[in-house]
Short mmCIF file of C-alpha atoms in Angstrom, two decimals:
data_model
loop_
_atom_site.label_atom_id
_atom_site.label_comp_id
_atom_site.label_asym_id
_atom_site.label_seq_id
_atom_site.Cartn_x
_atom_site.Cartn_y
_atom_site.Cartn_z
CA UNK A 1 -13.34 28.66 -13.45
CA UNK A 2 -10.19 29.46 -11.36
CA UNK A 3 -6.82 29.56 -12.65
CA UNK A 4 -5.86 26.17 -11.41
CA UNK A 5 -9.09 24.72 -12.54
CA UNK A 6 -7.99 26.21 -15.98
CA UNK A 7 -4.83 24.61 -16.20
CA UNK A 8 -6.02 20.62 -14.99
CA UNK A 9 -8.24 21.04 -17.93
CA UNK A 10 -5.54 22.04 -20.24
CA UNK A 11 -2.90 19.68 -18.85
CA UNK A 12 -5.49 16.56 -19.42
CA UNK A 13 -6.29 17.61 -22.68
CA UNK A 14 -2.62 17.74 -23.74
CA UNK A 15 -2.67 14.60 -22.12
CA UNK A 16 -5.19 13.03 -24.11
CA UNK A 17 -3.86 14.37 -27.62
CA UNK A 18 -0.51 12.57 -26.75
CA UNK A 19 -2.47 9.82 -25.92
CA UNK A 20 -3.92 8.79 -28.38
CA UNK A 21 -0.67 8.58 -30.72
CA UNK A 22 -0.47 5.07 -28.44
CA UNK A 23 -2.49 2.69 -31.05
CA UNK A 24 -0.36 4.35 -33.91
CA UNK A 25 2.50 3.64 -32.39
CA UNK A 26 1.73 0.02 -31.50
CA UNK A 27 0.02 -1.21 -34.60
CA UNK A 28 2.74 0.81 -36.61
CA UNK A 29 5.87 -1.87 -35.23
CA UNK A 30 6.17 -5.29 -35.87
CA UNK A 31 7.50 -6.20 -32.18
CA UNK A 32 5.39 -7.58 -29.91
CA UNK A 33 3.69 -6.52 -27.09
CA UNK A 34 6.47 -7.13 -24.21
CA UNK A 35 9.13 -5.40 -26.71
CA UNK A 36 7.40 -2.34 -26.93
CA UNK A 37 6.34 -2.02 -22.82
CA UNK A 38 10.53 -2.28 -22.80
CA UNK A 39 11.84 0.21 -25.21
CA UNK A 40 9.13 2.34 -24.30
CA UNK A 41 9.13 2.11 -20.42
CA UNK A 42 13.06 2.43 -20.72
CA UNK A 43 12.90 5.48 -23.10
CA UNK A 44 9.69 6.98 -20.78
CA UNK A 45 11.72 6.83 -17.52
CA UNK A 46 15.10 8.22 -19.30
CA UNK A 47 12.98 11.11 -20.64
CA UNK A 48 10.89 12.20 -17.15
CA UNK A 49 14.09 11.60 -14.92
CA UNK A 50 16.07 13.95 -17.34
CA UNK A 51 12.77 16.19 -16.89
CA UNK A 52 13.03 16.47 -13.19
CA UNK A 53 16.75 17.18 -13.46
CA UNK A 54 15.90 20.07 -16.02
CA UNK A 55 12.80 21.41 -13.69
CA UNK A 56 15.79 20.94 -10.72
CA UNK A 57 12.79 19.09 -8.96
CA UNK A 58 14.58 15.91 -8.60
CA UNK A 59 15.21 15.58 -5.22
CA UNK A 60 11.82 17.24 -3.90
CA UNK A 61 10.35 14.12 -6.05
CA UNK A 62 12.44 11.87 -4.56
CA UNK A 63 12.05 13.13 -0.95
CA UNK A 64 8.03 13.68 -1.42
CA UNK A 65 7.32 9.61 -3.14
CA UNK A 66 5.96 8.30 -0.07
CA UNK A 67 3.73 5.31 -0.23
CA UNK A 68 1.39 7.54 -2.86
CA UNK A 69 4.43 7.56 -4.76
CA UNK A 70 4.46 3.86 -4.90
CA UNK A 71 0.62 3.46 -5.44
CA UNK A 72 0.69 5.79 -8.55
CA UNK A 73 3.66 3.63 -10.17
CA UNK A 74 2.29 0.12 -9.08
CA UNK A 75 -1.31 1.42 -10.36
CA UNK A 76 0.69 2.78 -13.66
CA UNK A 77 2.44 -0.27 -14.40
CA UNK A 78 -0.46 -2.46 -13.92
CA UNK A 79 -2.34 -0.73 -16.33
CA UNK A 80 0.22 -0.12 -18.85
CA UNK A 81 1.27 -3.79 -19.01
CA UNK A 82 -2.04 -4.89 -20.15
CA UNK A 83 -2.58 -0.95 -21.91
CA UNK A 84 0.15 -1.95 -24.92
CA UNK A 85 -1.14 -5.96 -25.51
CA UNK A 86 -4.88 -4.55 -25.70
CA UNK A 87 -4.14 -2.60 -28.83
CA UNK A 88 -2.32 -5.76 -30.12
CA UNK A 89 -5.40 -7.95 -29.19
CA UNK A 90 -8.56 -6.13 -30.44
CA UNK A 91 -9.55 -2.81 -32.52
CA UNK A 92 -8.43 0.50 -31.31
CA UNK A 93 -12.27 0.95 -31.32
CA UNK A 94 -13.24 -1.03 -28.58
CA UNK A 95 -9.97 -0.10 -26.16
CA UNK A 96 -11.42 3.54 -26.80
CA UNK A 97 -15.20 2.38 -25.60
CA UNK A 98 -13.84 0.32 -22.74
CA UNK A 99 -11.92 3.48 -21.46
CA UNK A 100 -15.29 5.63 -22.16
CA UNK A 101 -15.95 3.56 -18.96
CA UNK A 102 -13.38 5.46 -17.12
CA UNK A 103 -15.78 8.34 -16.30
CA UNK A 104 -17.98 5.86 -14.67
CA UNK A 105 -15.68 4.02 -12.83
CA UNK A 106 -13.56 7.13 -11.50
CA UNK A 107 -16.63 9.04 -9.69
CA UNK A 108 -17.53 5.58 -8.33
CA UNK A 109 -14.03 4.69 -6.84
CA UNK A 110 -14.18 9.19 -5.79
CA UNK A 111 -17.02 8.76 -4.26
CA UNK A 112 -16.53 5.61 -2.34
CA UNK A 113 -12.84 6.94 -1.51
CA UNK A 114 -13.54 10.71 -0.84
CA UNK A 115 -17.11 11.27 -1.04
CA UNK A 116 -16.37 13.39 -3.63
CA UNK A 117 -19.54 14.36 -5.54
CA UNK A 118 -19.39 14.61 -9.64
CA UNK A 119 -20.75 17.70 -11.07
CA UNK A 120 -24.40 17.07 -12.36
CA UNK A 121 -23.20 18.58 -16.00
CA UNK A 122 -20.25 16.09 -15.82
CA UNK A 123 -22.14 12.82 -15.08
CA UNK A 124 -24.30 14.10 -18.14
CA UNK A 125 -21.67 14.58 -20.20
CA UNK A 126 -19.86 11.13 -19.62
CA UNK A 127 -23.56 9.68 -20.63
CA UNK A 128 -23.18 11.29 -24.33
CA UNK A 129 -19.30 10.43 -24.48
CA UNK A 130 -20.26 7.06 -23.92
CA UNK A 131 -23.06 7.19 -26.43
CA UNK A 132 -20.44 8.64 -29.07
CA UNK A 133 -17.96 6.23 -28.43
CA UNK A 134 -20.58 3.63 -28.62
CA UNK A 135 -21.45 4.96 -32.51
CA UNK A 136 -17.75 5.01 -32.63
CA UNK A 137 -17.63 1.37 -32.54
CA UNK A 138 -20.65 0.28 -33.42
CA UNK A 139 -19.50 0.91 -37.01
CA UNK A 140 -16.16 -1.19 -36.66
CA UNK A 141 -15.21 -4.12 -37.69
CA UNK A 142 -15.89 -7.35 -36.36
CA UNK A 143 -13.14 -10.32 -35.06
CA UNK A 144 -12.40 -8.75 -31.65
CA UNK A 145 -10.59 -10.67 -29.24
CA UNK A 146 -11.80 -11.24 -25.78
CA UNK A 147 -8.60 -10.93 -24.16
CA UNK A 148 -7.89 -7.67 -25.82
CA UNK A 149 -11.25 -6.30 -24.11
CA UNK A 150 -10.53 -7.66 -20.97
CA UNK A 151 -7.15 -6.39 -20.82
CA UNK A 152 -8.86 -2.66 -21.88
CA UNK A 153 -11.17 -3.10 -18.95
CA UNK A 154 -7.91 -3.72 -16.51
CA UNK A 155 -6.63 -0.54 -17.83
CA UNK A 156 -9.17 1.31 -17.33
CA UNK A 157 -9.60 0.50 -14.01
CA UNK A 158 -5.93 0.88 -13.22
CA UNK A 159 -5.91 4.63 -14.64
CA UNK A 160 -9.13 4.99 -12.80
CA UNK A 161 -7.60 3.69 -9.45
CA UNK A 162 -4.31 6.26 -10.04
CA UNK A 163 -6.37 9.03 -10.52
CA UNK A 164 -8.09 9.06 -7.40
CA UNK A 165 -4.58 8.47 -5.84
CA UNK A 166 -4.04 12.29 -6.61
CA UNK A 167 -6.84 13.70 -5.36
CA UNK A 168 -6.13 12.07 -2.11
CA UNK A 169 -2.77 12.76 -2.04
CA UNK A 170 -2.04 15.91 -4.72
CA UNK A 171 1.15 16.41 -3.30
CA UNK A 172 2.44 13.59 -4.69
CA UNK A 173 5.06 13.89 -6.83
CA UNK A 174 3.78 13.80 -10.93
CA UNK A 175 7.30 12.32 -12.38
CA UNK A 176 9.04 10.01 -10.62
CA UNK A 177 6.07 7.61 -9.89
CA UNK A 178 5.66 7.84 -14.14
CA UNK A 179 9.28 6.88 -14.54
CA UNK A 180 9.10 4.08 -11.58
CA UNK A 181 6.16 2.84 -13.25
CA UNK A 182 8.35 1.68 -16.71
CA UNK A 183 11.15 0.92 -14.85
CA UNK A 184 8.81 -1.67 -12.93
CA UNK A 185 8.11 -3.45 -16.05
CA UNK A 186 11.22 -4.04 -17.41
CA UNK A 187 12.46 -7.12 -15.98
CA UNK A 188 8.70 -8.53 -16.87
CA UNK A 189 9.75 -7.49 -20.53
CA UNK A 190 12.84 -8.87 -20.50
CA UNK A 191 11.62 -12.45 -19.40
CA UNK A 192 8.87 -12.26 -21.84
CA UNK A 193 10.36 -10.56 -24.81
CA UNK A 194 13.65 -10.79 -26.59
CA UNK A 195 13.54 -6.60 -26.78
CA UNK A 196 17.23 -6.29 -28.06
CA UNK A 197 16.42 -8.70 -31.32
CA UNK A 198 14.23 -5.98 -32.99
CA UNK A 199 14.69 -3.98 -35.77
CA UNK A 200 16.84 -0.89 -35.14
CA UNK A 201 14.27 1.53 -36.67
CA UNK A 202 11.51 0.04 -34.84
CA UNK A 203 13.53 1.23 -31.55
CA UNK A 204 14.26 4.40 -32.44
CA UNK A 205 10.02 4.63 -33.21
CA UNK A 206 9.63 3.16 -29.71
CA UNK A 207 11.83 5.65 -28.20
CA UNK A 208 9.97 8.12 -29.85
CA UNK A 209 7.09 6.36 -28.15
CA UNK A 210 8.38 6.67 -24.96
CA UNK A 211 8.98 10.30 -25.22
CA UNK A 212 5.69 10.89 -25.83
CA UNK A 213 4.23 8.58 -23.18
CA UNK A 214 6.07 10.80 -20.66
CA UNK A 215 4.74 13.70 -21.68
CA UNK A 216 1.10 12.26 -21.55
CA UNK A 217 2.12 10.48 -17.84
CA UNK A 218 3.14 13.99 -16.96
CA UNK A 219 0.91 16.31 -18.16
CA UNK A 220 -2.31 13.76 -16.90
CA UNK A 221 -0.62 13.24 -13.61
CA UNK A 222 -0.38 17.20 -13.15
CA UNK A 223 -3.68 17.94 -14.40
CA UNK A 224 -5.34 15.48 -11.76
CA UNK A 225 -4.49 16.96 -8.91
CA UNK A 226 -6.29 20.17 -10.14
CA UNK A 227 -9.45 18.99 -10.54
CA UNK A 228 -12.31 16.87 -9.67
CA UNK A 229 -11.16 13.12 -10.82
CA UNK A 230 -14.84 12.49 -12.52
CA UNK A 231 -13.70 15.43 -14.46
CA UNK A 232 -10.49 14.41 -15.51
CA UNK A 233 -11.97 11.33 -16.73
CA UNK A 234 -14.25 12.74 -18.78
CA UNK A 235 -11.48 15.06 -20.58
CA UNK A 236 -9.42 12.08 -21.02
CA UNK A 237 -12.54 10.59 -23.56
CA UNK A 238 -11.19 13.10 -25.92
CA UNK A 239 -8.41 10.36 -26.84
CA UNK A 240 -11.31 8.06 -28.70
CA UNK A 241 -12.14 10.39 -31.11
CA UNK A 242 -8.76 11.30 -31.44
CA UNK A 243 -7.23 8.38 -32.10
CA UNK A 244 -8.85 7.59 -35.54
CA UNK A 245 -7.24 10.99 -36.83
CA UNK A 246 -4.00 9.71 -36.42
CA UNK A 247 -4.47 6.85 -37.81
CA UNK A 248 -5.77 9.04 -41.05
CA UNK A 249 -3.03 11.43 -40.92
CA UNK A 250 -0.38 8.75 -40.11
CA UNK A 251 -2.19 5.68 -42.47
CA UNK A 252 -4.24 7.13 -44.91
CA UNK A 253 -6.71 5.23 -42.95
CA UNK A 254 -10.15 6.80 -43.82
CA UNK A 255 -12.70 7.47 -40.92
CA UNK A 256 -16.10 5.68 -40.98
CA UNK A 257 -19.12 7.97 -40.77
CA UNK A 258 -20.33 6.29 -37.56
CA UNK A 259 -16.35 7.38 -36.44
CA UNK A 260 -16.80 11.03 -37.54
CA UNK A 261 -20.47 11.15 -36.08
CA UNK A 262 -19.57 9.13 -32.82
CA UNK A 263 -16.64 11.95 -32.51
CA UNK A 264 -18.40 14.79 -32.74
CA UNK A 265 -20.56 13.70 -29.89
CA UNK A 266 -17.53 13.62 -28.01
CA UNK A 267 -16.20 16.51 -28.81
CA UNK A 268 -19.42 18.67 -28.02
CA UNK A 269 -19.89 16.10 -24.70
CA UNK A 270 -16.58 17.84 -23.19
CA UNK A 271 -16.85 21.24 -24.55
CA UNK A 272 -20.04 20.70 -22.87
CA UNK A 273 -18.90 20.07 -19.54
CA UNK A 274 -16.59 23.12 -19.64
CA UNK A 275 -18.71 26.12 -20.79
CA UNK A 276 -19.41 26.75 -17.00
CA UNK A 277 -18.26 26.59 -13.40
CA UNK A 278 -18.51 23.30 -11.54
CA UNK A 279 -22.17 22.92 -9.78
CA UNK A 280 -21.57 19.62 -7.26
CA UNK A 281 -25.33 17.34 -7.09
CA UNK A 282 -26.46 18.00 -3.67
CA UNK A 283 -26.27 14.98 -1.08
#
């Protein structure tokens, strides 16, 4: 691996730690779903602004948005707003398999966009991350909601659709298109949500939440453009197991065998992938 190819894998793993603090976050407040897009979307795009300001990168980001720019933040936003009401809707469980799709759907959409090839280790590898996932939840609870999964499966998508925005553009700008895509959900929170009625302490948690959500926007949006988007993906699965440790750490929530099984497989599925130089399938 090259330097660069180095660094997209560290910067999506970060990325995936921070994300999956998301369902402790959201189950751990009272508000509802609209409430928290707000405080955190308004907390998110205080946070990376100040970022760009500290990084002096600011106006570059500005000057280099572009239509990409807009893509990444429309693509952001759509996912997002149905990102937070999943976790409110169904299991963390099943919003982690639906995004074990994300693998899947991101070498499709790469391939029909760039005809850009997955590695044949990576396509095996998003097979047994599936699989875990899959043992994941197949020892959950039942009483999902429908609209929950649905609203997963838009997500996923969504994040799918913005990474292969960055490997057709990777000049565009990591920040501002994070921060444009809170600020485009606030007046959608504000119509659906009475977001200045909560609790105080829940919004300094959900400020807190956005902090983190910037750092995870950033670090994912920088480590996309480094590597192949199939790739990404696939590092990103590293949030399902993930997220059930939180909610130990943070809950005294006790993992399921079938959740420390199922996460295993994931974790070996992506060391996996990475104990070797890309090898592209042939055409």
């Amino acid at each position: 691996m090259n330097s660069n190819h180095v660094s997209g894998v560290a910067l999506i793993c970060v990325s995936a730690l921070v994300f999956s603090t998301a369902g402790i976050f959201t189950k751990g407040v009272e508000a509802d779903a609209w409430a928290i897009i707000f405080w955190r979307g308004l907390s998110a795009a205080g946070f990376t602004v100040l970022y760009t300001f500290w990084r002096g990168t600011f106006r570059n980001e500005v000057r280099q948005f572009g239509a990409p720019g807009w893509l990444v933040a429309i693509f952001g936003a759509a996912g997002t707003a149905a990102f937070i009401p999943a976790f409110k809707l169904t299991s963390i469980a099943n919003v982690a398999l639906i995004w074990a799709a994300a693998p899947f759907i991101t070498a499709l959409l790469a391939w029909l966009v760039l005809r850009e090839r997955p590695t044949a280790k990576v396509l095996v590898s998003s097979v047994f991350a599936l699989a875990g996932v899959a043992v994941v939840v197949g020892g959950s609870v039942g009483g999902v909601n429908l609209t929950g999964d649905l609203l997963a499966l838009w997500m996923t998508l969504m994040m799918a659709a913005l990474m292969v925005v960055y490997r057709v553009w990777p000049q565009t700008p990591a920040a501002l298109p994070a921060a444009m895509s809170s600020l485009l959900l606030l007046p959608p929170a504000l119509a659906m949500s009475s977001p200045l009625q909560i609790a105080p302490a829940e919004i300094l948690i959900l400020i807190a939440f956005g902090l983190v959500f910037a750092i995870a926007s950033v670090t994912l949006a920088e480590g996309v453009r480094r590597i192949p988007a199939a790739e990404a993906a696939l590092l990103s699965a590293l949030e399902s197991p993930l997220a059930p440790l939180w909610a130990f750490l943070v809950f005294s929530a006790i993992p399921a065998v079938s959740t420390l099984i199922g996460g295993a497989i994931i974790l070996a599925a992506v060391v996996w992938s990475q104990t070797s130089g890309p090898q592209r399938l042939k055409a």
